[in-house]
Amino acid sequence: MTTKNIIILTGAGISAESGIKTFRDAGGLWEDHPVEQVATPEGYAADPALVQRFYNLRRAALKDVKPNAAHIALATLQSEMIARGGDVMIVTQNVDDLHARGGAQNVVHMHGELKRVFCTACDHHMDCDDDISVETTCPACKTIGTTRPDIVWFGEIPYHMDAIERAIKTCDLFVSIGTSGAVYPAAGFVQIASHYGAKTLELNLEPSQGSYHFDETRLGKAGSIVPAWVEEILA
Ligand code: NAD
């Protein structure tokens, strides 16, 4: 069977060689902070100023990083497959913008984006390139102090789940890249894909927690193994 519809799920590992730290590798800390402090609604309620500062720094740091060979190879795969009548949906758990800057189209950010914020009073979502603080005024409802990072924290519902699950059920190849397989629901996508008849492939530095669910696992750095795999698919 020729591969026509591919779903790619990416995680922090694909951006590691661009200089953005992953999560699990650092022992459950995110840039030296416990996950509960900076990636839960409870952490935000306890100290909104600290959490806003944390994401302000992550957002500002995007200016110092560039997409790597893996991001660029996936963008090439996407445009080539579309030109050949197929489709490639890139679903990322990452909150950085490196897929888009590598040339990918319509990236699905299931865990939100560093360069987006929203107002908890009126639910107005907006692009954001600068810092926010507990003094920021929502441009839509004018409330002060209700603007938070548009990041899906632990305990919150990921974005675009209906569209992602629909696409997974009809793809013929599901590929997971640079993710530890520890965070659900993304960690369960491979089982849905398999159940509906797709082939499944994992590209990661080490076997993920759900590695045994994949038909094939290739180990190595994303910057090397992703371009090699893309070349193979397009050959
Ligand atoms: P994770 O940190 O839990 O796991 C990263 C995985 O990538 C590990 O299995 C590791 O072995 C692998 N890896 C590390 N370096 C690699 C490389 N060079 N090539 C290939 N694989 C490599 O990441 P996760 O599974 O995405 O889950 C963490 C959560 O944290 C995500 O939901 C995400 O929102 C958030 N996060 C995002 C970023 C980002 O946007 N870049 C960074 C850190 C954390």
mmCIF file of N, CA and C and ligand atoms in Angstrom, residues 11-13 15-17 20-25 30 93-96 111 178-181 183 204-206 220-222, ligand 1:
data_model
loop_
_atom_site.group_PDB
_atom_site.id
_atom_site.type_symbol
_atom_site.label_atom_id
_atom_site.label_comp_id
_atom_site.label_asym_id
_atom_site.label_seq_id
_atom_site.Cartn_x
_atom_site.Cartn_y
_atom_site.Cartn_z
ATOM 1 N N GLY A 11 7.047 15.782 20.137
ATOM 2 C CA GLY A 11 7.194 16.214 21.521
ATOM 3 C C GLY A 11 8.491 16.973 21.703
ATOM 4 N N ALA A 12 8.810 17.264 22.933
ATOM 5 C CA ALA A 12 9.941 18.136 23.255
ATOM 6 C C ALA A 12 11.257 17.666 22.621
ATOM 7 N N GLY A 13 11.410 16.351 22.396
ATOM 8 C CA GLY A 13 12.659 15.814 21.836
ATOM 9 C C GLY A 13 13.004 16.367 20.464
ATOM 10 N N SER A 15 12.715 19.355 19.485
ATOM 11 C CA SER A 15 13.291 20.696 19.609
ATOM 12 C C SER A 15 14.566 20.707 20.451
ATOM 13 N N ALA A 16 14.963 19.546 20.973
ATOM 14 C CA ALA A 16 16.124 19.488 21.877
ATOM 15 C C ALA A 16 17.399 19.989 21.184
ATOM 16 N N GLU A 17 17.605 19.564 19.932
ATOM 17 C CA GLU A 17 18.831 19.984 19.232
ATOM 18 C C GLU A 17 18.791 21.455 18.797
ATOM 19 N N ILE A 20 16.196 23.838 23.054
ATOM 20 C CA ILE A 20 15.100 23.963 24.034
ATOM 21 C C ILE A 20 15.095 22.685 24.880
ATOM 22 N N LYS A 21 15.161 22.862 26.185
ATOM 23 C CA LYS A 21 15.260 21.699 27.078
ATOM 24 C C LYS A 21 13.975 20.878 27.072
ATOM 25 N N THR A 22 14.130 19.546 27.184
ATOM 26 C CA THR A 22 12.952 18.685 27.320
ATOM 27 C C THR A 22 12.571 18.661 28.797
ATOM 28 N N PHE A 23 11.656 17.801 29.116
ATOM 29 C CA PHE A 23 10.989 17.752 30.401
ATOM 30 C C PHE A 23 11.560 16.621 31.241
ATOM 31 N N ARG A 24 11.283 15.400 30.776
ATOM 32 C CA ARG A 24 11.593 14.187 31.557
ATOM 33 C C ARG A 24 13.088 13.997 31.725
ATOM 34 N N ASP A 25 13.839 14.380 30.659
ATOM 35 C CA ASP A 25 15.285 14.175 30.705
ATOM 36 C C ASP A 25 15.887 14.864 31.922
ATOM 37 N N TRP A 30 11.041 21.421 34.741
ATOM 38 C CA TRP A 30 10.996 22.164 33.478
ATOM 39 C C TRP A 30 11.789 23.446 33.722
ATOM 40 N N GLN A 93 2.939 18.487 20.705
ATOM 41 C CA GLN A 93 2.719 18.773 22.130
ATOM 42 C C GLN A 93 3.565 19.972 22.528
ATOM 43 N N ASN A 94 4.419 20.410 21.617
ATOM 44 C CA ASN A 94 5.341 21.507 21.936
ATOM 45 C C ASN A 94 4.618 22.850 21.899
ATOM 46 N N VAL A 95 5.122 23.746 22.729
ATOM 47 C CA VAL A 95 4.535 25.076 22.788
ATOM 48 C C VAL A 95 5.440 26.095 22.070
ATOM 49 N N ASP A 96 6.571 25.608 21.537
ATOM 50 C CA ASP A 96 7.429 26.493 20.751
ATOM 51 C C ASP A 96 6.848 26.647 19.338
ATOM 52 N N HIS A 111 -1.204 21.426 22.979
ATOM 53 C CA HIS A 111 -0.943 21.929 24.333
ATOM 54 C C HIS A 111 -0.766 23.449 24.369
ATOM 55 N N GLY A 178 10.178 12.160 19.227
ATOM 56 C CA GLY A 178 10.714 12.939 20.347
ATOM 57 C C GLY A 178 9.759 13.143 21.495
ATOM 58 N N THR A 179 8.962 12.110 21.786
ATOM 59 C CA THR A 179 8.072 12.241 22.944
ATOM 60 C C THR A 179 8.221 11.033 23.859
ATOM 61 N N SER A 180 8.144 11.303 25.172
ATOM 62 C CA SER A 180 8.406 10.252 26.164
ATOM 63 C C SER A 180 7.244 9.277 26.308
ATOM 64 N N GLY A 181 6.067 9.635 25.763
ATOM 65 C CA GLY A 181 4.906 8.750 25.889
ATOM 66 C C GLY A 181 4.385 8.714 27.316
ATOM 67 N N VAL A 183 2.695 11.532 28.686
ATOM 68 C CA VAL A 183 1.607 12.496 28.868
ATOM 69 C C VAL A 183 0.389 12.079 28.014
ATOM 70 N N ASN A 204 12.815 8.199 18.220
ATOM 71 C CA ASN A 204 13.112 8.810 19.523
ATOM 72 C C ASN A 204 14.546 8.469 19.930
ATOM 73 N N LEU A 205 15.040 9.225 20.901
ATOM 74 C CA LEU A 205 16.399 8.984 21.388
ATOM 75 C C LEU A 205 16.490 7.642 22.109
ATOM 76 N N GLU A 206 15.416 7.307 22.808
ATOM 77 C CA GLU A 206 15.362 6.043 23.569
ATOM 78 C C GLU A 206 13.945 5.504 23.435
ATOM 79 N N GLY A 220 17.685 7.364 17.872
ATOM 80 C CA GLY A 220 18.755 8.283 17.484
ATOM 81 C C GLY A 220 18.281 9.704 17.705
ATOM 82 N N LYS A 221 19.126 10.656 17.341
ATOM 83 C CA LYS A 221 18.746 12.061 17.496
ATOM 84 C C LYS A 221 17.824 12.473 16.351
ATOM 85 N N ALA A 222 16.794 13.225 16.690
ATOM 86 C CA ALA A 222 15.806 13.615 15.685
ATOM 87 C C ALA A 222 16.461 14.302 14.483
HETATM 88 P P1 NAD B 1 9.418 14.844 27.308
HETATM 89 O O1 NAD B 1 10.402 15.866 27.742
HETATM 90 O O2 NAD B 1 8.605 14.143 28.315
HETATM 91 O O3 NAD B 1 10.199 13.720 26.476
HETATM 92 C C1 NAD B 1 11.138 14.048 25.494
HETATM 93 C C2 NAD B 1 11.509 12.800 24.729
HETATM 94 O O4 NAD B 1 12.377 13.172 23.682
HETATM 95 C C3 NAD B 1 12.258 11.744 25.590
HETATM 96 O O5 NAD B 1 11.721 10.455 25.350
HETATM 97 C C4 NAD B 1 13.696 11.826 25.077
HETATM 98 O O6 NAD B 1 14.354 10.578 25.074
HETATM 99 C C5 NAD B 1 13.494 12.309 23.648
HETATM 100 N N1 NAD B 1 14.617 13.093 23.123
HETATM 101 C C6 NAD B 1 15.472 13.928 23.789
HETATM 102 N N2 NAD B 1 16.346 14.471 22.942
HETATM 103 C C7 NAD B 1 16.058 13.975 21.707
HETATM 104 C C8 NAD B 1 16.610 14.166 20.403
HETATM 105 N N3 NAD B 1 17.664 14.969 20.179
HETATM 106 N N4 NAD B 1 16.043 13.492 19.382
HETATM 107 C C9 NAD B 1 14.985 12.658 19.567
HETATM 108 N N5 NAD B 1 14.420 12.445 20.770
HETATM 109 C C10 NAD B 1 14.950 13.100 21.822
HETATM 110 O O7 NAD B 1 8.515 15.553 26.241
HETATM 111 P P2 NAD B 1 7.017 15.330 25.807
HETATM 112 O O8 NAD B 1 6.748 13.870 25.645
HETATM 113 O O9 NAD B 1 6.810 16.262 24.681
HETATM 114 O O10 NAD B 1 6.118 15.828 27.063
HETATM 115 C C11 NAD B 1 6.447 16.977 27.800
HETATM 116 C C12 NAD B 1 5.428 18.107 27.837
HETATM 117 O O11 NAD B 1 6.175 19.289 28.149
HETATM 118 C C13 NAD B 1 4.753 18.417 26.528
HETATM 119 O O12 NAD B 1 3.402 18.337 26.716
HETATM 120 C C14 NAD B 1 5.128 19.874 26.169
HETATM 121 O O13 NAD B 1 3.982 20.706 26.119
HETATM 122 C C15 NAD B 1 5.974 20.378 27.294
HETATM 123 N N6 NAD B 1 7.304 20.886 26.830
HETATM 124 C C16 NAD B 1 7.409 21.524 25.619
HETATM 125 C C17 NAD B 1 8.644 21.952 25.150
HETATM 126 C C18 NAD B 1 8.722 22.652 23.798
HETATM 127 O O14 NAD B 1 7.750 23.275 23.375
HETATM 128 N N7 NAD B 1 9.845 22.564 23.065
HETATM 129 C C19 NAD B 1 9.791 21.733 25.932
HETATM 130 C C20 NAD B 1 9.654 21.076 27.174
HETATM 131 C C21 NAD B 1 8.391 20.656 27.608
#
